[in-house]
Coordinates of C-alpha atoms and ligand atoms in Angstrom, one line a residue:
X1 CA -18.1 14.2 -25.0
X2 CA -15.5 13.7 -22.7
X3 CA -12.5 15.5 -21.8
X4 CA -10.1 14.6 -24.8
X5 CA -10.3 11.2 -26.3
X6 CA -5.4 10.7 -26.6
X7 CA -6.0 7.2 -26.3
X8 CA -6.8 7.8 -29.3
X9 CA -4.0 9.5 -30.7
X10 CA -0.5 7.9 -31.4
X11 CA 1.1 7.4 -28.3
X12 CA 3.9 9.7 -26.6
X13 CA 7.3 8.5 -26.8
X14 CA 8.5 7.9 -23.0
X15 CA 11.6 9.5 -22.6
X16 CA 13.4 6.6 -21.4
X17 CA 14.9 3.4 -22.3
X18 CA 14.0 0.4 -20.9
X19 CA 18.5 -0.7 -19.4
X20 CA 17.2 -4.1 -17.0
X21 CA 15.1 -6.9 -18.1
X22 CA 16.5 -9.8 -16.4
X23 CA 16.1 -11.4 -12.8
X24 CA 18.5 -10.2 -9.7
X25 CA 20.4 -12.5 -7.7
X26 CA 23.2 -12.2 -5.6
X27 CA 24.3 -8.6 -6.7
X28 CA 23.7 -10.1 -9.6
X29 CA 21.9 -9.3 -13.0
X30 CA 21.2 -13.0 -14.5
X31 CA 18.5 -14.6 -17.0
X32 CA 16.5 -16.6 -15.4
X33 CA 17.5 -20.5 -15.7
X34 CA 15.2 -21.9 -18.2
X35 CA 15.9 -18.7 -20.3
X36 CA 12.7 -17.9 -20.5
X37 CA 10.8 -14.0 -20.9
X38 CA 7.9 -13.2 -21.2
X39 CA 6.9 -9.6 -22.4
X40 CA 5.5 -6.7 -21.3
X41 CA 2.4 -4.6 -22.2
X42 CA 2.4 -0.9 -22.6
X43 CA -1.3 -0.5 -21.7
X44 CA -1.9 2.7 -23.7
X45 CA -1.8 0.4 -27.1
X46 CA -0.7 -3.3 -25.7
X47 CA 2.5 -2.6 -27.9
X48 CA 4.8 -5.1 -25.8
X49 CA 7.7 -2.7 -23.9
X50 CA 10.3 -4.8 -23.5
X51 CA 10.8 -9.4 -22.9
X52 CA 12.2 -10.3 -19.4
X53 CA 13.7 -12.6 -17.8
X54 CA 11.2 -15.0 -16.3
X55 CA 12.2 -16.6 -13.3
X56 CA 10.2 -18.9 -10.8
X57 CA 10.4 -22.1 -9.2
X58 CA 14.0 -22.7 -9.9
X59 CA 15.4 -19.4 -9.9
X60 CA 13.3 -18.5 -6.8
X61 CA 15.5 -21.1 -4.7
X62 CA 18.8 -20.0 -6.2
X63 CA 17.5 -16.9 -4.8
X64 CA 16.7 -18.0 -1.9
X65 CA 20.0 -19.5 -1.1
X66 CA 21.4 -16.1 -2.1
X67 CA 19.5 -14.6 0.3
X68 CA 20.0 -17.0 3.5
X69 CA 23.4 -17.0 2.2
X70 CA 23.1 -12.8 3.6
X71 CA 21.6 -13.4 6.6
X72 CA 23.4 -16.1 8.3
X73 CA 27.0 -15.1 6.3
X74 CA 26.8 -10.7 6.8
X75 CA 28.2 -8.8 6.3
X76 CA 24.6 -6.8 6.1
X77 CA 23.3 -8.6 9.1
X78 CA 26.5 -7.8 11.3
X79 CA 26.8 -3.7 9.7
X80 CA 25.8 -2.0 12.3
X81 CA 21.4 0.0 12.6
X82 CA 23.5 3.4 12.4
X83 CA 25.8 1.8 8.9
X84 CA 22.0 -0.1 7.4
X85 CA 19.9 2.8 7.7
X86 CA 22.7 5.4 5.7
X87 CA 22.1 2.6 2.8
X88 CA 17.9 3.1 2.7
X89 CA 19.8 7.4 3.2
X90 CA 22.1 7.4 0.1
X91 CA 18.8 5.3 -1.6
X92 CA 16.5 8.2 -1.0
X93 CA 19.2 10.2 -2.4
X94 CA 19.3 8.2 -6.3
X95 CA 15.6 7.8 -6.2
X96 CA 15.2 11.6 -6.1
X97 CA 18.2 11.7 -8.9
X98 CA 16.3 9.9 -11.1
X99 CA 13.1 10.5 -10.5
X100 CA 12.0 11.3 -14.3
X101 CA 13.5 8.5 -15.0
X102 CA 11.3 5.9 -12.3
X103 CA 9.1 8.0 -13.1
X104 CA 9.1 7.4 -17.1
X105 CA 9.1 4.0 -16.4
X106 CA 6.1 3.8 -13.5
X107 CA 4.2 4.6 -16.0
X108 CA 4.7 3.7 -19.2
X109 CA 4.8 -0.2 -17.7
X110 CA 1.5 1.2 -15.6
X111 CA 0.1 3.4 -17.8
X112 CA -0.7 6.0 -14.7
X113 CA -0.5 9.8 -15.6
X114 CA 4.1 11.1 -15.9
X115 CA 2.7 13.5 -13.6
X116 CA 1.0 11.2 -10.9
X117 CA 4.2 9.2 -11.2
X118 CA 6.9 12.3 -11.3
X119 CA 5.2 14.0 -8.4
X120 CA 4.0 12.2 -6.4
X121 CA 5.0 8.1 -5.9
X122 CA 8.4 8.6 -7.0
X123 CA 8.8 11.1 -4.5
X124 CA 7.1 9.0 -1.9
X125 CA 9.6 6.1 -2.6
X126 CA 12.7 8.7 -1.1
X127 CA 10.0 9.8 1.5
X128 CA 8.8 5.4 3.0
X129 CA 12.9 4.9 2.9
X130 CA 14.1 7.8 5.0
X131 CA 10.8 6.9 6.9
X132 CA 11.8 3.4 7.3
X133 CA 16.0 4.5 7.3
X134 CA 15.0 6.8 10.3
X135 CA 13.7 3.3 12.4
X136 CA 16.4 1.3 11.1
X137 CA 18.6 2.8 14.4
X138 CA 16.1 3.2 17.1
X139 CA 14.1 -0.8 17.1
X140 CA 14.8 -2.1 20.4
X141 CA 14.1 -4.3 23.4
X142 CA 12.8 -3.5 27.0
X143 CA 13.3 -5.3 30.3
X144 CA 10.4 -6.1 31.8
X145 CA 10.1 -7.5 35.8
X146 CA 8.9 -10.8 36.1
X147 CA 7.8 -12.6 39.5
X148 CA 10.8 -14.7 40.5
X149 CA 14.4 -13.4 40.9
X150 CA 14.6 -13.7 37.0
X151 CA 16.1 -10.7 34.2
X152 CA 14.5 -10.4 31.6
X153 CA 15.0 -9.2 28.4
X154 CA 13.0 -8.8 25.2
X155 CA 15.1 -8.8 22.5
X156 CA 12.9 -8.2 19.4
X157 CA 15.6 -10.0 15.8
X158 CA 15.1 -9.4 12.5
X159 CA 12.9 -12.8 11.1
X160 CA 15.2 -14.0 8.8
X161 CA 14.1 -15.7 4.5
X162 CA 11.1 -12.8 3.8
X163 CA 9.5 -13.3 0.8
X164 CA 7.1 -10.6 -0.7
X165 CA 5.0 -11.1 -4.0
X166 CA 3.5 -6.8 -5.3
X167 CA 0.5 -6.3 -7.0
X168 CA 1.0 -4.2 -10.4
X169 CA -1.0 -1.0 -9.7
X170 CA 1.0 1.2 -7.4
X171 CA 5.3 -0.9 -8.5
X172 CA 7.2 1.2 -6.4
X173 CA 4.2 2.1 -3.7
X174 CA 4.3 -1.8 -2.6
X175 CA 7.9 -2.5 -3.7
X176 CA 7.9 0.4 -0.9
X177 CA 6.3 -0.4 1.2
X178 CA 7.8 -4.3 1.8
X179 CA 11.3 -3.8 1.7
X180 CA 11.9 -0.8 3.7
X181 CA 10.2 -2.1 6.8
X182 CA 11.2 -5.3 5.8
X183 CA 15.4 -3.7 5.2
X184 CA 14.8 -1.4 8.9
X185 CA 14.8 -4.8 10.4
X186 CA 17.7 -6.7 9.1
X187 CA 16.1 -9.5 7.3
X188 CA 17.5 -10.6 3.2
X189 CA 14.4 -10.1 0.5
X190 CA 13.9 -12.4 -1.7
X191 CA 10.8 -10.1 -3.9
X192 CA 8.0 -11.5 -7.1
X193 CA 7.0 -8.1 -8.9
X194 CA 3.7 -8.1 -10.7
X195 CA 3.7 -9.9 -13.8
X196 CA 2.1 -6.6 -15.5
X197 CA 5.1 -4.4 -14.2
X198 CA 8.0 -5.9 -13.7
X199 CA 9.9 -2.5 -15.1
X200 CA 10.2 -0.2 -12.1
X201 CA 11.3 -2.9 -9.5
X202 CA 14.4 -3.7 -10.9
X203 CA 15.6 -0.4 -12.2
X204 CA 15.3 0.9 -8.9
X205 CA 17.1 -1.7 -6.8
X206 CA 20.1 -1.1 -9.3
X207 CA 20.1 1.6 -7.5
X208 CA 19.5 0.2 -3.6
X209 CA 22.1 -1.2 -4.7
X210 CA 24.5 1.4 -6.3
X211 CA 23.7 3.0 -2.6
X212 CA 25.9 -0.1 -0.6
X213 CA 23.1 -3.0 -0.2
X214 CA 25.2 -6.3 -0.2
X215 CA 24.7 -9.0 -2.5
X216 CA 22.2 -11.0 -2.2
X217 CA 20.0 -8.9 0.8
X218 CA 16.8 -7.8 -2.1
X219 CA 16.4 -10.4 -4.8
X220 CA 14.2 -9.8 -6.9
X221 CA 12.1 -12.2 -9.5
X222 CA 9.7 -11.6 -12.4
X223 CA 7.4 -14.1 -12.7
X224 CA 4.0 -15.1 -12.8
X225 CA 2.2 -15.9 -9.9
X226 CA 1.3 -20.3 -9.3
X227 CA 5.2 -20.6 -10.7
X228 CA 7.4 -17.5 -9.5
X229 CA 4.7 -16.6 -6.7
X230 CA 3.7 -20.1 -5.4
X231 CA 7.3 -21.1 -6.0
X232 CA 8.3 -18.2 -2.8
X233 CA 4.5 -18.6 -1.2
X234 CA 5.6 -22.4 -0.2
X235 CA 9.2 -22.5 0.1
X236 CA 10.6 -23.9 3.4
X237 CA 13.2 -21.6 3.5
X238 CA 11.5 -18.5 3.8
X239 CA 10.8 -18.0 7.0
X240 CA 7.9 -15.2 6.5
X241 CA 5.8 -13.7 4.1
X242 CA 4.1 -10.7 2.9
X243 CA 1.4 -10.0 -0.3
X244 CA -0.3 -8.0 -1.8
X245 CA -3.5 -8.6 -4.4
X246 CA -6.5 -9.9 -5.1
X247 CA -8.7 -11.4 -1.9
X248 CA -8.4 -14.9 -3.6
X249 CA -5.2 -15.3 -4.7
X250 CA -4.5 -14.0 -0.7
X251 CA -6.1 -17.5 0.6
X252 CA -3.7 -19.7 -1.8
X253 CA -0.6 -17.8 -0.4
X254 CA -2.0 -18.7 3.1
X255 CA -2.6 -22.0 1.8
X256 CA 0.6 -22.5 1.0
X257 CA 2.3 -21.0 3.3
X258 CA 0.8 -23.0 6.1
X259 CA 1.1 -26.4 3.8
X260 CA 4.7 -25.3 3.6
X261 CA 7.1 -24.6 6.6
X262 CA 3.2 -22.0 8.3
X263 CA 5.3 -19.0 7.7
X264 CA 3.4 -16.5 8.9
X265 CA 1.6 -14.4 6.6
X266 CA 1.1 -10.2 6.3
X267 CA -2.1 -9.9 3.6
X268 CA -2.6 -6.2 1.7
X269 CA -6.1 -7.7 -0.1
X270 CA -9.5 -6.2 -1.3
X271 CA -11.8 -3.2 -0.9
X272 CA -14.9 -2.4 -1.1
X273 CA -14.8 1.1 0.1
X274 CA -17.5 3.3 1.7
X275 CA -17.5 7.4 0.9
X276 CA -20.5 8.6 3.5
X277 CA -21.7 12.5 2.4
X278 CA -23.9 13.4 5.0
X279 CA -26.3 16.4 4.6
X280 CA -24.1 18.2 6.5
X281 CA -20.8 17.8 4.6
X282 CA -19.4 20.3 2.2
X283 CA -21.0 19.1 -0.7
X284 CA -18.8 20.6 -3.8
X285 CA -15.7 19.0 -1.9
X286 CA -17.5 16.5 -1.2
X287 CA -18.0 15.8 -4.9
X288 CA -14.7 16.0 -5.8
X289 CA -13.1 14.1 -3.0
X290 CA -16.1 11.4 -3.9
X291 CA -14.7 11.2 -7.7
X292 CA -11.4 11.3 -6.4
X293 CA -11.7 8.0 -4.1
X294 CA -12.9 6.9 -6.2
X295 CA -11.0 7.8 -10.2
X296 CA -7.8 7.8 -8.6
X297 CA -5.6 5.2 -10.2
X298 CA -7.9 5.1 -13.0
X299 CA -10.1 3.4 -10.2
X300 CA -7.3 0.4 -9.3
X301 CA -6.6 1.1 -5.3
X302 CA -7.0 -1.0 -3.3
X303 CA -8.8 1.7 -1.0
X304 CA -11.1 2.7 -3.3
X305 CA -14.3 4.6 -2.5
X306 CA -16.3 2.2 -4.6
X307 CA -19.0 3.0 -2.7
X308 CA -20.8 6.6 -2.0
X309 CA -23.2 7.3 0.6
X310 CA -25.5 9.6 -0.1
X311 CA -27.7 11.7 2.3
X312 CA -31.7 11.8 0.6
X313 CA -31.7 14.9 1.3
X314 CA -28.8 16.6 -0.8
X315 CA -28.1 12.6 -3.3
X316 CA -29.9 15.1 -5.4
X317 CA -28.0 17.8 -6.4
X318 CA -24.9 15.1 -5.6
X319 CA -25.5 13.5 -8.0
X320 CA -25.7 16.0 -10.9
X321 CA -22.7 17.9 -10.2
X322 CA -20.6 13.8 -9.5
X323 CA -21.8 13.6 -13.3
X324 CA -20.4 16.6 -14.3
X325 CA -17.0 16.7 -12.2
X326 CA -16.7 12.8 -14.1
X327 CA -17.5 14.1 -17.2
X328 CA -15.2 17.0 -17.2
X329 CA -12.7 13.8 -16.3
X330 CA -9.0 14.0 -18.4
X331 CA -8.9 10.4 -20.3
X332 CA -6.1 10.5 -22.3
X333 CA -2.0 9.3 -22.9
X334 CA -0.3 9.1 -19.6
X335 CA 2.7 11.1 -20.8
X336 CA 0.0 14.4 -21.9
X337 CA 0.5 17.3 -19.5
X338 CA -2.9 18.0 -17.8
X339 CA -4.6 13.6 -18.4
X340 CA -6.5 12.5 -15.3
X341 CA -6.6 9.3 -16.7
X342 CA -4.2 6.7 -18.5
X343 CA -5.7 3.5 -20.2
X344 CA -7.1 0.2 -17.7
X345 CA -3.3 -2.3 -16.4
X346 CA -4.5 -4.9 -19.4
X347 CA -6.8 -7.0 -21.3
X348 CA -8.0 -9.2 -18.6
X349 CA -8.7 -5.7 -16.2
X350 CA -10.7 -4.1 -19.5
X351 CA -13.1 -6.2 -19.9
X352 CA -13.4 -7.5 -16.7
X353 CA -14.2 -4.4 -15.8
X354 CA -16.8 -4.0 -19.0
X355 CA -18.3 -6.7 -18.0
X356 CA -19.7 -5.1 -13.8
X357 CA -20.7 -2.0 -16.3
X358 CA -23.1 -4.6 -18.2
X359 CA -24.0 -6.0 -14.9
X360 CA -24.6 -3.0 -13.9
X361 CA -27.3 -1.3 -16.2
X362 CA -28.7 -5.2 -16.4
X363 CA -29.0 -4.9 -12.2
X364 CA -31.3 -1.3 -12.9
X365 CA -29.0 1.2 -11.7
X366 CA -29.1 4.6 -13.6
X367 CA -25.7 5.3 -16.1
X368 CA -25.2 8.7 -16.0
X369 CA -22.3 8.5 -17.4
X370 CA -19.6 7.4 -19.6
X371 CA -20.2 3.7 -19.6
X372 CA -18.1 3.0 -23.2
X373 CA -14.3 2.2 -24.0
X374 CA -12.5 5.2 -24.4
X375 CA -11.2 5.6 -28.9
X376 CA -9.9 3.0 -29.9
X377 CA -6.3 1.7 -29.0
X378 CA -5.8 0.6 -25.4
X379 CA -7.3 0.0 -22.6
X380 CA -9.1 3.6 -21.9
X381 CA -12.4 3.3 -20.7
X382 CA -14.4 6.2 -20.1
X383 CA -15.1 7.6 -17.3
X384 CA -18.8 5.7 -15.4
X385 CA -21.0 6.8 -13.1
X386 CA -24.1 4.5 -11.8
X387 CA -26.6 6.4 -9.5
X388 CA -29.5 4.9 -6.8
X389 CA -27.5 1.6 -6.6
X390 CA -29.3 -1.4 -4.9
X391 CA -27.6 -2.8 -2.2
X392 CA -27.0 -6.0 -3.8
X393 CA -26.4 -5.5 -7.4
X394 CA -22.4 -6.8 -8.4
X395 CA -21.3 -3.2 -8.6
X396 CA -22.4 -2.8 -5.7
X397 CA -20.4 -6.0 -4.1
X398 CA -18.2 -6.2 -6.1
X399 CA -14.5 -5.3 -6.5
X400 CA -14.3 -3.6 -9.7
X401 CA -11.2 -1.9 -10.3
X402 CA -11.8 1.0 -12.1
X403 CA -13.9 3.8 -13.4
X404 CA -16.9 2.8 -12.9
X405 CA -18.0 4.8 -9.2
X406 CA -21.6 3.8 -7.3
X407 CA -24.0 6.2 -5.4
X408 CA -26.4 5.5 -3.6
X409 CA -29.3 6.7 -1.5
X410 CA -29.2 6.8 2.3
X411 CA -31.5 8.1 4.8
X412 CA -29.8 7.9 8.6
X413 CA -26.6 8.0 10.7
X414 CA -27.3 3.9 12.1
X415 CA -28.9 3.1 8.0
X416 CA -25.3 4.3 7.3
X417 CA -23.4 2.3 9.3
X418 CA -25.2 -0.9 8.9
X419 CA -25.4 -0.7 5.6
X420 CA -21.2 0.0 4.9
X421 CA -20.5 -2.7 7.6
X422 CA -22.3 -5.6 5.2
X423 CA -19.4 -6.2 2.7
X424 CA -17.4 -8.9 3.3
X425 CA -14.1 -6.7 3.4
X426 CA -13.0 -3.9 5.6
X427 CA -10.1 -2.0 3.8
X428 CA -10.9 2.3 4.3
X429 CA -14.0 4.3 4.6
X430 CA -14.6 8.2 4.2
X431 CA -16.6 10.0 5.9
X432 CA -17.8 13.6 5.0
X433 CA -19.9 15.4 7.2
X434 CA -19.7 18.5 9.4
X435 CA -21.0 17.4 12.9
X436 CA -17.8 15.9 15.2
X437 CA -20.1 14.0 17.0
X438 CA -21.1 11.8 14.4
X439 CA -18.1 11.4 13.0
X440 CA -16.8 10.2 16.7
X441 CA -20.0 8.5 15.7
X442 CA -19.2 6.3 13.2
X443 CA -15.4 6.3 12.6
X444 CA -15.8 4.2 16.7
X445 CA -19.2 2.5 14.7
X446 CA -17.5 1.6 11.0
X447 CA -15.2 -1.7 11.1
X448 CA -12.4 -0.5 8.9
X449 CA -8.4 -0.4 9.2
X450 CA -9.3 3.6 7.7
X451 CA -11.4 5.9 8.1
X452 CA -10.1 9.4 6.1
X453 CA -13.4 12.6 7.8
X454 CA -13.4 14.9 4.7
X455 CA -10.5 13.8 2.9
X456 CA -10.0 10.3 1.0
X457 CA -6.0 8.3 0.5
X458 CA -3.8 10.6 2.9
X459 CA -1.3 7.5 2.4
X460 CA 2.1 9.5 4.9
X461 CA 5.0 6.9 5.4
X462 CA 3.7 7.5 9.2
X463 CA 0.2 5.9 9.2
X464 CA -0.6 2.1 10.2
X465 CA -2.8 0.6 6.6
X466 CA -4.5 -2.3 6.1
X467 CA -7.8 -3.6 6.3
X468 CA -10.5 -5.7 8.6
X469 CA -12.1 -8.9 8.1
X470 CA -10.9 -10.7 4.1
X471 CA -9.5 -7.1 3.6
X472 CA -6.1 -8.4 5.3
X473 CA -4.1 -9.3 7.9
X474 CA -1.5 -6.7 9.9
X475 CA -0.6 -3.1 8.5
X476 CA 1.8 -1.4 6.9
X477 CA 3.6 1.2 6.9
X478 CA 4.0 3.2 10.6
X479 CA 5.2 1.8 13.4
X480 CA 3.5 -1.1 13.3
X481 CA 4.8 -2.0 9.9
X482 CA 8.2 -2.9 11.8
X483 CA 6.3 -5.4 13.8
X484 CA 5.5 -7.8 10.1
X485 CA 9.2 -8.5 9.8
X486 CA 11.2 -8.5 14.4
X487 CA 10.4 -12.2 16.0
X488 CA 10.1 -11.3 19.6
X489 CA 12.4 -14.0 21.8
X490 CA 12.5 -13.5 25.9
X491 CA 15.7 -14.0 27.5
X492 CA 15.2 -15.5 31.4
X493 CA 18.6 -14.8 33.4
X494 CA 17.9 -16.5 36.7
X495 CA 19.6 -13.7 39.5
X496 CA 21.9 -15.4 42.0
X497 CA 21.5 -13.0 44.7
X498 CA 17.7 -10.6 43.9
X499 CA 19.1 -8.1 46.5
X500 CA 20.7 -6.5 44.0
Ligands
ADP1 P1 -4.6 -8.7 -9.4 O1 -5.9 -9.9 -10.4 O2 -5.5 -8.1 -9.6 O3 -3.1 -9.3 -10.9 P2 -3.1 -11.0 -7.6 O4 -3.3 -11.5 -6.5 O5 -4.1 -12.5 -8.6 O6 -3.9 -10.2 -8.0 O7 -1.4 -10.7 -7.9 C1 -1.2 -10.0 -7.4 C2 0.2 -10.4 -6.9 O8 0.7 -12.5 -7.0 C3 1.1 -10.8 -8.4 O9 2.0 -10.0 -7.7 C4 0.4 -12.4 -8.7 O10 2.0 -12.4 -9.6 C5 0.5 -12.8 -7.4 N1 0.3 -13.9 -7.5 C6 -1.0 -14.2 -8.7 N2 -1.2 -15.9 -8.2 C7 -0.5 -16.6 -7.0 C8 -0.2 -17.7 -6.6 N3 -0.7 -18.3 -6.9 N4 0.8 -17.3 -5.6 C9 1.5 -17.0 -5.0 N5 1.8 -15.3 -6.0 C10 0.1 -14.7 -6.4

């Protein structure tokens, strides 16, 4: 019996209206040239929330032209860095003012608990904008000593028109991770939202214009990957592309970028992150955080702790407690207070997760709880826990992107390092131990972009995030994210009189 079966109740009416459904090009809301629209669905029911303009190649073309003009002619690129930073500060204030409407739109379109949208994601969006606002007027070059009679300056310049493609699991945070560093460094942008979740980005981009962003600096295209996304990645006038999504699509984006104009690419892709619990850890805390690491956001996190490794001496206790915790997880309408888990994003993801649950059972893992759909409407899935998972099983190697925890047993440090690293991914890892030497050894040995020790999913604006191996290229957030959007120019001046 699960926490609640709110999934079968009538869905709660979201406390917000959909105001904007058009494309944002050159500072104006416009329909797609084709006149086409596509429905965006409520994951609680599968019902249509709104019909949204469907941008494709032609609309991307117009958006890139607008972004080019805004870059080449200003005023954005002629403004002082301080003026640009003030636009982002004012945007953050407007986000706070409209916190609850933005959060409601995000929950309605995505299905994540409203309490999280309102108390974490939207505030984090404002926090990220202030972080990047703070950088805008602190980006500077170097004067470097070189052999010979030369004065050498190294300048950092914006790259130009930046294309950005984002996924549906954290629509607003992915938007912030993308536009923040690109705007702080003075670029102009064409951003394509995910077809599942177009609404919140259009809404907040309107606030960004209200904050003083000039027309054409940020253009928003709603639409599909193979049409609008591919057009952006292959456009000859786009100077850089940043992508977050699946590893398969990341490969396509790299290929399109290479085949067109060799634009540089940054990628944030999939993961299969280990969460490692040693026998000297605080077990209750580790159980709770392992649960959070996997089930947070309906399990739809690229860095989900989706391989829970537990030391054999504490394995049985850990497994029992993990099962009990999962069975207490409150699944239901994400607008309902106290709900921890809403529906999955759509039918495709729902089916994919159910397939992996079936494969888990067939391959001989022990199903401790869950494994079924929750309710009869929408895309709710019971919190599911497998124990005795063996390396090589599909649930051990593939990114499931759903509420399915897989628990493995291990014996010692070297063995778990080797097993944790035996993955094509390398996004993140969690380590639970009270031994400093274990923590130090393992954090150096693991091939992953983020190692969380006795914590998980700590996302600060200043902490770089990104992947080793097939989890990505480049880093987002922190100082490293700025480098993705800056060209380096060396200016070498001959000195007539080097003695002075
Ligand atoms: P998911 O499978 O989780 O939906 P995707 O990687 O397919 O992840 O989607 C992430 C983003 O990439 C979305 O905005 C999607 O529209 C876009 N996308 C999908 N296919 C392509 C493509 N061929 N070219 C460019 N972008 C794409």
